[in-house]
Amino acid sequence: MVNMLSVDNFSISFTEIEISKLEVNGPDAVLLECLRLFNMICCFGKKDERTKTIEKELHKERKIMRRQINLLLLGSGESGKSTFVKQMHIIHGAGEFTADEVRAYRQQIYQNAISAMRVLLDARNKLGIAWEDPKRQVEVEKVMRFTVGDLLKGIDFTTFVEVAPIISDFWNDAAIRKTYEQRNLFQISDSCQYFFEHIPRIAMPDFYPTNRDILFCRKATRGISEHIFEINKIPFRFIDVGGQRSQRQKWFQCFTDITSILFMVASNEYDQVILEDRRTNRVVESRSVFETIVNNRAFSNVSIILFMNKNDLLQEKVPKSDIRQYFTDFTGDHTLVRDVQFFLVDKFEASRRDRARPFFYHFTTAVDTENIRRVFRDVRESILEQNLKTLMMQ
């Protein structure tokens, strides 16, 4: 049985079961519940100024969201995705980093320098390269004593200044330089040479990292980070995700409402293997990931732009490292950077199944602000042109 209670044009229905449940709380419970519901109905029937303001803001937010360009940054670990986002902050954001961010980067730079020298000392020992000055061996433990836990907790100035002269002295030894020249045999950050050469400045009490220092600073991305920059009155949302194998399952969380994918490749890594298994060639790994993304049906209407990054390091490496040792199908002049560049681009281009789909690529150096400024200007115009119809409708 259903009981109906009515006031003006509104009515509320209760079943006998609902009434019995309410009556357990007292004889007036049913009436009180009716009054509560009628009060809600009356409130819903009127729009106060606060509600109108909220609705106006929501409408404005929806309009912005429809105009927003969503760019997903993908690529294997250490391909330069986070460095690219830093460049966007410098070029299209505040131009400078906050005091808190700079302090955090300063500690990270200390960590980068100590961590990289630990790697070099360990590699020198394993490669059996003799010290130029054997007396330096007694100082090794002062750097090797830092554990991974110590480095993750952060390195303060007092700690760093104690080992800075030792790190600088090691870097000047021919054994460490020779070890560094064979860095394709082990895992080490590309930026360590920059910090080793600036140790005296970094070890100063008033050291305040510059934008360039911050661009060279390395910290593996964990999880997903988003950054929004308004460029010529159009909001660009950059989604940066970790590139290591363990982080890639999180990529699928970012696949909705994507305008374009910027896929980063460290082009200089053709003679290196990935950290995860120490067997797979890094460029082969990147190409495999790219093939999965570019042929995914979810991205059939999404433009995918390839960034062959670290072009500066590629130019340094080509004369020293013969690409034919790692890619037997290379047929060009292995001493010409241009031949190596286009061989690598062709590797990625050939992985696309839809040959009618446009293919865009750029050679980039993520730590070079002017290079990224020029490249992203071209990329932005390309993206806006493809999405012009959508933007004009807003």
PDB file of C-alpha atoms in Angstrom, residues 265-273 279-288 308 314 317 321-334 339-341 343-348:
ATOM      1  CA  VAL A 265      62.978   9.611 -28.198  1.00  0.00           C
ATOM      2  CA  ALA A 266      66.552   9.974 -26.913  1.00  0.00           C
ATOM      3  CA  SER A 267      68.196   9.661 -30.339  1.00  0.00           C
ATOM      4  CA  ASN A 268      71.710   9.409 -28.874  1.00  0.00           C
ATOM      5  CA  GLU A 269      70.912   6.126 -27.104  1.00  0.00           C
ATOM      6  CA  TYR A 270      71.334   3.844 -30.112  1.00  0.00           C
ATOM      7  CA  ASP A 271      74.320   2.154 -28.425  1.00  0.00           C
ATOM      8  CA  GLN A 272      72.800   1.801 -24.942  1.00  0.00           C
ATOM      9  CA  VAL A 273      70.548  -0.712 -23.188  1.00  0.00           C
ATOM     10  CA  ARG A 279      69.761  -6.214 -22.660  1.00  0.00           C
ATOM     11  CA  THR A 280      67.206  -4.366 -24.774  1.00  0.00           C
ATOM     12  CA  ASN A 281      68.581  -1.566 -26.948  1.00  0.00           C
ATOM     13  CA  ARG A 282      67.060   1.751 -25.869  1.00  0.00           C
ATOM     14  CA  VAL A 283      66.092   2.882 -29.363  1.00  0.00           C
ATOM     15  CA  VAL A 284      64.531  -0.534 -30.065  1.00  0.00           C
ATOM     16  CA  GLU A 285      62.552  -0.203 -26.818  1.00  0.00           C
ATOM     17  CA  SER A 286      61.363   3.293 -27.780  1.00  0.00           C
ATOM     18  CA  ARG A 287      60.337   2.130 -31.237  1.00  0.00           C
ATOM     19  CA  SER A 288      58.355  -0.754 -29.737  1.00  0.00           C
ATOM     20  CA  MET A 308      64.006  12.906 -31.933  1.00  0.00           C
ATOM     21  CA  LEU A 314      73.853  12.533 -30.904  1.00  0.00           C
ATOM     22  CA  LYS A 317      78.410  10.437 -30.231  1.00  0.00           C
ATOM     23  CA  SER A 321      80.289   5.168 -31.748  1.00  0.00           C
ATOM     24  CA  ASP A 322      79.625   3.221 -34.973  1.00  0.00           C
ATOM     25  CA  ILE A 323      75.870   2.692 -35.297  1.00  0.00           C
ATOM     26  CA  ARG A 324      76.483  -0.341 -37.544  1.00  0.00           C
ATOM     27  CA  GLN A 325      77.580  -2.300 -34.477  1.00  0.00           C
ATOM     28  CA  TYR A 326      74.058  -1.970 -33.071  1.00  0.00           C
ATOM     29  CA  PHE A 327      71.908  -1.802 -36.223  1.00  0.00           C
ATOM     30  CA  THR A 328      73.204  -4.114 -38.935  1.00  0.00           C
ATOM     31  CA  ASP A 329      70.628  -2.786 -41.433  1.00  0.00           C
ATOM     32  CA  PHE A 330      72.211   0.693 -41.433  1.00  0.00           C
ATOM     33  CA  THR A 331      73.411   1.422 -44.980  1.00  0.00           C
ATOM     34  CA  GLY A 332      74.338   5.114 -44.897  1.00  0.00           C
ATOM     35  CA  ASP A 333      77.548   6.859 -43.890  1.00  0.00           C
ATOM     36  CA  HIS A 334      77.927   6.008 -40.199  1.00  0.00           C
ATOM     37  CA  ASP A 339      72.445   9.838 -42.153  1.00  0.00           C
ATOM     38  CA  VAL A 340      72.076   8.495 -38.613  1.00  0.00           C
ATOM     39  CA  GLN A 341      69.217  10.902 -37.860  1.00  0.00           C
ATOM     40  CA  PHE A 343      67.891   6.198 -40.375  1.00  0.00           C
ATOM     41  CA  LEU A 344      66.403   6.463 -36.864  1.00  0.00           C
ATOM     42  CA  VAL A 345      63.403   8.481 -38.083  1.00  0.00           C
ATOM     43  CA  ASP A 346      62.722   5.840 -40.753  1.00  0.00           C
ATOM     44  CA  LYS A 347      62.754   3.159 -38.055  1.00  0.00           C
ATOM     45  CA  PHE A 348      59.851   4.862 -36.300  1.00  0.00           C
TER      46      PHE A 348
END
